[in-house]
XYZ file of C-alpha atoms in Angstrom:
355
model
C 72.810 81.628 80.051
C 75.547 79.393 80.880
C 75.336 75.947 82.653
C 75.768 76.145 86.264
C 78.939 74.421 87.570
C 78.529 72.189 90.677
C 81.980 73.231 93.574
C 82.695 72.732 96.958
C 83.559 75.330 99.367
C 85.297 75.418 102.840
C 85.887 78.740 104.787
C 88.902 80.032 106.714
C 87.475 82.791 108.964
C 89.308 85.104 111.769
C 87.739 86.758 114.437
C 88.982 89.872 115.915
C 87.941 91.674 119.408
C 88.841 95.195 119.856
C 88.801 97.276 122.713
C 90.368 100.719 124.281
C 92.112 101.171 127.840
C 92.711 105.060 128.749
C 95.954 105.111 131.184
C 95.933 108.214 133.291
C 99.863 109.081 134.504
C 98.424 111.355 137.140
C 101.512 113.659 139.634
C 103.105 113.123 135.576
C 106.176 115.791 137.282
C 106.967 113.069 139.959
C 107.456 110.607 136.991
C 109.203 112.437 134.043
C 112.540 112.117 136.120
C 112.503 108.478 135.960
C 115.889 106.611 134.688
C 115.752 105.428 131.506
C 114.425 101.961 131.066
C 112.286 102.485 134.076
C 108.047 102.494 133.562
C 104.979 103.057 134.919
C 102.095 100.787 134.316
C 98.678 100.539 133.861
C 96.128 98.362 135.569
C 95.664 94.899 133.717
C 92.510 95.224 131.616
C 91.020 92.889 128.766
C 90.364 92.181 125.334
C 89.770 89.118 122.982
C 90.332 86.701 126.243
C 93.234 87.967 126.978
C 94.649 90.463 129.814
C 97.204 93.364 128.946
C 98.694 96.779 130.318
C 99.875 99.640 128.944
C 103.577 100.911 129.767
C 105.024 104.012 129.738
C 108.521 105.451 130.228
C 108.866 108.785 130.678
C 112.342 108.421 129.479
C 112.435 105.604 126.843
C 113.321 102.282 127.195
C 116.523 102.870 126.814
C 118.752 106.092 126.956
C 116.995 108.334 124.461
C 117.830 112.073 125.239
C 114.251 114.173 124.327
C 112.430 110.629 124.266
C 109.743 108.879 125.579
C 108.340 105.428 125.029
C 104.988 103.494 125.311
C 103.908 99.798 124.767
C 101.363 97.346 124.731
C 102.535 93.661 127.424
C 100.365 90.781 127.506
C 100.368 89.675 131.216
C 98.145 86.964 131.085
C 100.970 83.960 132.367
C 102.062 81.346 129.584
C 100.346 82.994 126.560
C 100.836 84.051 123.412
C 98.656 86.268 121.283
C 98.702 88.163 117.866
C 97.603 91.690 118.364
C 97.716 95.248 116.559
C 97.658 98.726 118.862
C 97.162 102.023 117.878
C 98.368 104.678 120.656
C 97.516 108.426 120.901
C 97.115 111.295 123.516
C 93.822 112.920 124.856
C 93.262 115.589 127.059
C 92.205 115.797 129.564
C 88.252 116.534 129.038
C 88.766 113.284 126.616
C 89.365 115.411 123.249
C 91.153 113.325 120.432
C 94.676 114.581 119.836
C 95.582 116.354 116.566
C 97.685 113.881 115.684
C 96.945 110.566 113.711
C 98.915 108.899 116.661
C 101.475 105.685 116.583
C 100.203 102.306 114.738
C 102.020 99.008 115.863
C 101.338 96.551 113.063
C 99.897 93.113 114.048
C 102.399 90.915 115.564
C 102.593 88.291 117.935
C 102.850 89.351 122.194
C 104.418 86.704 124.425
C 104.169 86.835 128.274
C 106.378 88.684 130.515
C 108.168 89.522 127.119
C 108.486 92.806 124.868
C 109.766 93.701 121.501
C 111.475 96.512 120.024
C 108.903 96.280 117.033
C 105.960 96.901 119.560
C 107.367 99.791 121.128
C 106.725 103.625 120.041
C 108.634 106.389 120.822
C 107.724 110.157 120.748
C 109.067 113.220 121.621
C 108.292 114.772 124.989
C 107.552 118.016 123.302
C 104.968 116.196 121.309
C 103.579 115.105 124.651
C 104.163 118.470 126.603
C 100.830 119.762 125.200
C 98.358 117.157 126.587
C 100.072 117.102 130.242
C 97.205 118.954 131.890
C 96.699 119.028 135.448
C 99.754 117.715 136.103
C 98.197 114.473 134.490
C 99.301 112.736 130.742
C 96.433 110.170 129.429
C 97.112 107.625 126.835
C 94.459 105.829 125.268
C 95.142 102.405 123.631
C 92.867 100.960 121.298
C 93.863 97.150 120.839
C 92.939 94.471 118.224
C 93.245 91.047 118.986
C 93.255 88.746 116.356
C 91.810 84.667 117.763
C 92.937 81.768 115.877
C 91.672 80.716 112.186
C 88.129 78.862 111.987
C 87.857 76.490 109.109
C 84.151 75.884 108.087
C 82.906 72.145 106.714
C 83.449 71.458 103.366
C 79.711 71.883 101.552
C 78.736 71.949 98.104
C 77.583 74.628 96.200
C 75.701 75.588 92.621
C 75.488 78.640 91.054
C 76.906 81.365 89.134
C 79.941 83.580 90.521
C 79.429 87.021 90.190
C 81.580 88.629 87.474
C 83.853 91.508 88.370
C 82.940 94.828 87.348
C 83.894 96.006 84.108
C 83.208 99.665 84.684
C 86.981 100.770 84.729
C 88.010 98.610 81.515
C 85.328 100.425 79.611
C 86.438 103.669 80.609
C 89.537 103.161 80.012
C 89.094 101.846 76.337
C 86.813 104.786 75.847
C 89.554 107.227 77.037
C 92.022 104.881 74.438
C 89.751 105.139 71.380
C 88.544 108.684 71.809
C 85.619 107.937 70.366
C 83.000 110.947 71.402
C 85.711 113.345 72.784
C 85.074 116.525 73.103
C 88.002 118.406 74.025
C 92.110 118.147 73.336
C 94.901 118.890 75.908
C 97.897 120.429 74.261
C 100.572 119.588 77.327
C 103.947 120.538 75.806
C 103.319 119.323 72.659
C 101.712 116.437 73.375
C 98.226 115.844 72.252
C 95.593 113.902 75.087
C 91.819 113.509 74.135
C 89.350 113.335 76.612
C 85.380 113.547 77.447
C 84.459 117.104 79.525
C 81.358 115.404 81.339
C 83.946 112.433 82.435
C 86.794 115.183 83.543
C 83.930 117.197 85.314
C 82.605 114.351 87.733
C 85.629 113.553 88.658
C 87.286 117.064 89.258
C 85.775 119.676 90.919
C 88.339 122.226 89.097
C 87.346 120.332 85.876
C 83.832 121.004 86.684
C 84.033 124.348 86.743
C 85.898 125.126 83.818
C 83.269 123.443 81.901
C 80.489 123.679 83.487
C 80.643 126.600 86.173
C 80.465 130.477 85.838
C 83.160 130.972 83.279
C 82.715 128.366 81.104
C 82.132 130.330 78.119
C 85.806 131.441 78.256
C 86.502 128.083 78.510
C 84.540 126.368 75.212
C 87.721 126.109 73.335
C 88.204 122.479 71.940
C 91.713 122.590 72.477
C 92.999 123.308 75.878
C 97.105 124.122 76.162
C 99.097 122.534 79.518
C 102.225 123.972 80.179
C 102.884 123.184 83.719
C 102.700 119.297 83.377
C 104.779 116.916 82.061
C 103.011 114.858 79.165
C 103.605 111.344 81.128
C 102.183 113.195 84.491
C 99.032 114.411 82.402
C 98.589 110.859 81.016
C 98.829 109.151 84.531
C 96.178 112.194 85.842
C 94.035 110.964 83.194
C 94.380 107.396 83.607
C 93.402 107.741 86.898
C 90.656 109.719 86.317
C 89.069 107.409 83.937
C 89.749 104.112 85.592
C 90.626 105.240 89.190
C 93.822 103.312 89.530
C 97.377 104.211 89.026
C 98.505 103.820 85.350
C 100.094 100.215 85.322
C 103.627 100.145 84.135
C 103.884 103.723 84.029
C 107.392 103.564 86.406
C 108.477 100.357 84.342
C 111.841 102.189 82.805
C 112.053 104.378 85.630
C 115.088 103.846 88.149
C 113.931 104.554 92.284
C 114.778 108.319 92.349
C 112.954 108.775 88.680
C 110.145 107.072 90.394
C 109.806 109.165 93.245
C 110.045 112.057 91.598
C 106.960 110.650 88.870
C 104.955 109.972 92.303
C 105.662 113.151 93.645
C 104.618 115.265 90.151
C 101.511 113.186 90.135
C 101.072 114.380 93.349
C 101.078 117.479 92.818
C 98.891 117.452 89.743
C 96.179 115.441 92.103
C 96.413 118.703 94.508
C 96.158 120.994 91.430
C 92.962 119.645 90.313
C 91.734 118.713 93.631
C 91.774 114.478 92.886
C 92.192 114.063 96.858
C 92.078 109.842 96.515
C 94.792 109.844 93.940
C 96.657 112.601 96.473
C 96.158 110.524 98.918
C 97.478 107.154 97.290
C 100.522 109.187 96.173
C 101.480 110.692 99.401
C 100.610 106.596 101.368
C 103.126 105.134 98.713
C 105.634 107.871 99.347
C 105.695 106.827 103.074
C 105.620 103.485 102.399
C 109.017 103.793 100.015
C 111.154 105.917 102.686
C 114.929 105.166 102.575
C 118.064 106.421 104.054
C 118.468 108.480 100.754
C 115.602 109.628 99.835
C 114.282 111.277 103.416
C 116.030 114.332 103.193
C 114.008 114.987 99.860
C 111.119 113.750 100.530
C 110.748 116.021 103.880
C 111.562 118.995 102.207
C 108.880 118.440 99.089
C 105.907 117.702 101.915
C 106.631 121.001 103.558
C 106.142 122.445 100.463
C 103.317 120.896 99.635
C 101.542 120.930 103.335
C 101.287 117.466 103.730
C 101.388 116.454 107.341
C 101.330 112.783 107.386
C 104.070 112.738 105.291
C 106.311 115.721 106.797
C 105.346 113.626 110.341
C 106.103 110.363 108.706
C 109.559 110.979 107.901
C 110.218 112.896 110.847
C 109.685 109.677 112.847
C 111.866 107.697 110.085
C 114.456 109.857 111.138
C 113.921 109.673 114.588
C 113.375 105.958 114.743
C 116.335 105.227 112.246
C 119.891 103.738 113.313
C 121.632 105.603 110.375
C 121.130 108.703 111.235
C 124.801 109.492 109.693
C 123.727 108.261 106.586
C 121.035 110.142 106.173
C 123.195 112.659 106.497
C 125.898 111.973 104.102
C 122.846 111.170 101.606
C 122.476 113.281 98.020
C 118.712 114.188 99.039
C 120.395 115.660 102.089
C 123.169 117.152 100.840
C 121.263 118.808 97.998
C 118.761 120.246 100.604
C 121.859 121.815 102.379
C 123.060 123.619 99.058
C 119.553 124.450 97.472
C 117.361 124.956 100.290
C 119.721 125.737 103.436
C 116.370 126.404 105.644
C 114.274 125.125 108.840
C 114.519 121.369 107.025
C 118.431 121.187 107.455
C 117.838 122.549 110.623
C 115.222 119.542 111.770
C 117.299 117.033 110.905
C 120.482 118.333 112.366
C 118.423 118.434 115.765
C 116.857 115.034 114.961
C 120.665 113.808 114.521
C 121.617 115.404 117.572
C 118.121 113.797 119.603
C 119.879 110.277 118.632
C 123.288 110.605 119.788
C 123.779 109.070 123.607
């Protein structure tokens, strides 16, 4: 055992208070011809010591043809507080909508004031299905985030707990290949791995091995051909250590990356790795550009995947370059190779944007 080692310690904590307002735009008909910039309001309510409304333009905020807007104001007089919101629709009988909703990242909320970063905007056919009874609600669930605590300084003795080590051991195991049982041939490329491993972690792994028909399957050597070899080895990386392969973009330029996230992707769906789907399709949201939309809509139609088809829908709809996006390769490549319902979206997106 080692020697414990005497330290001091101090805390910075943060406390948070959450809460949810539900804003009922009842006679919604009487409203939806409001000008532009013009809003309806909800009652002041509270959270985390602090009172706020909801607003809501039928219209936008400012001239947005097919728009409307919504926003969180902090009315309490002379304030300032740092808040996140998350807004979606209900009906009526207070059934969550389908959709994931609009996330407004924390920021700070002044009085009487409002930002262009704390408003969302959606289009009214998105809201057209939860108008029932004549009557649009919007639920609002805020965070408020108070101001920093810092603890007194007292001294401690004692061992810190070491990290785990799980994933570096896997990982060297999957390295040295020591007790592998079976070989992946993927184009040439040989990859060594352990079935028992594979199977936990895949359920279509698990059943070649281990289900019905795995005596067709007791080969030792395995042949890929619909997989790259550096696709296979980040699969398996991932599998073993459950993180992405570290490096494995290093040489890679931005459009070779994308297109390595998006493969991986793919292979997660193919053997039904739905964290390492999921991690692909968040960083392909996060890494949206001007020229890389266009491409990256049309491969998560393909694929199904909503958050992402949604996500870059509202890049394009929120984005001040819609021309560019326009005159991009991705774009341009769509038109020629795929000239289908995507082209179409984002010619009517363009045209939603012009005023």
């Amino acid at each position: 055992m080692g020697t414990p080692k005497s330290a001091t310690t101090s805390t910075c904590s943060v406390e948070v208070d959450q809460g949810t307002h539900l804003f009922h735009v009842a006679n919604y008909r009487l409203h939806e011809d409001l000008a532009p910039g013009r809003s309806v309001r909800s009652a002041p309510f509270s959270v985390g010591g602090y009172d706020w409304a909801v607003r809501f333009y039928p219209n936008g905020v400012e001239k947005e043809e097919g728009s409307a807007s919504m926003l969180l104001e902090l009315v309490t007089k002379n304030a300032t507080a740092r808040a996140s919101c998350h807004f979606r629709l209900l009906h009526r009988a207070g059934a969550a909508a389908s959709s994931s909703g609009w996330q407004v990242s924390l920021q700070e909320y002044r009085s009487d004031s409002t930002s262009e970063s704390a408003t969302v905007r959606a289009f009214k056919t998105k809201l057209a299905p939860y108008i029932q009874d004549d009557c649009l609600t919007i639920e609002c669930a805020i965070t408020v985030v108070q101001k920093p605590k810092v603890s007194e300084t007292k001294e401690v003795i004692g061992f810190g707990e070491p990290s785990s080590e799980l994933s570096e051991h896997l990982e060297l195991l999957l390295d040295e290949k020591q007790g592998a049982d079976v070989t992946f041939d993927v184009q040439g490329e040989a990859f060594a791995a352990h079935k028992i491993i594979l199977a936990v972690r895949s359920p279509v792994f698990k059943d070649k091995f281990f289900g019905p028909e795995r005596g067709s399957s007791a080969q030792s050597i395995i042949i890929i051909d619909d997989m790259q070899p550096a696709t296979f080895r980040a699969l398996l990386h991932f599998i073993y250590t459950d993180s992405l392969l570290e490096g494995m973009d290093r040489d890679l330029g931005e459009e070779s990356r994308q297109e390595m996230i998006r493969r991986l992707l793919v292979a997660a769906g193919q053997y039904e790795i739905q964290r390492l789907k999921l991690m692909c399709e968040d960083i392909l949201c996060r890494s949206l550009t001007v020229g890389n939309v266009a491409t990256t809509l049309a491969f998560a139609n393909e694929q199904g995947l909503c958050i992402l088809k949604d996500t870059c829908l509202e890049f394009i709809a929120s984005s001040n370059n819609i021309k560019f996006i326009m005159a991009s390769k991705g774009y341009e490549h769509l038109k020629r190779t795929r000239p289908s319902v995507f082209v179409e979206a984002l010619e009517k997106l363009g045209k939603l944007r012009k005023t």
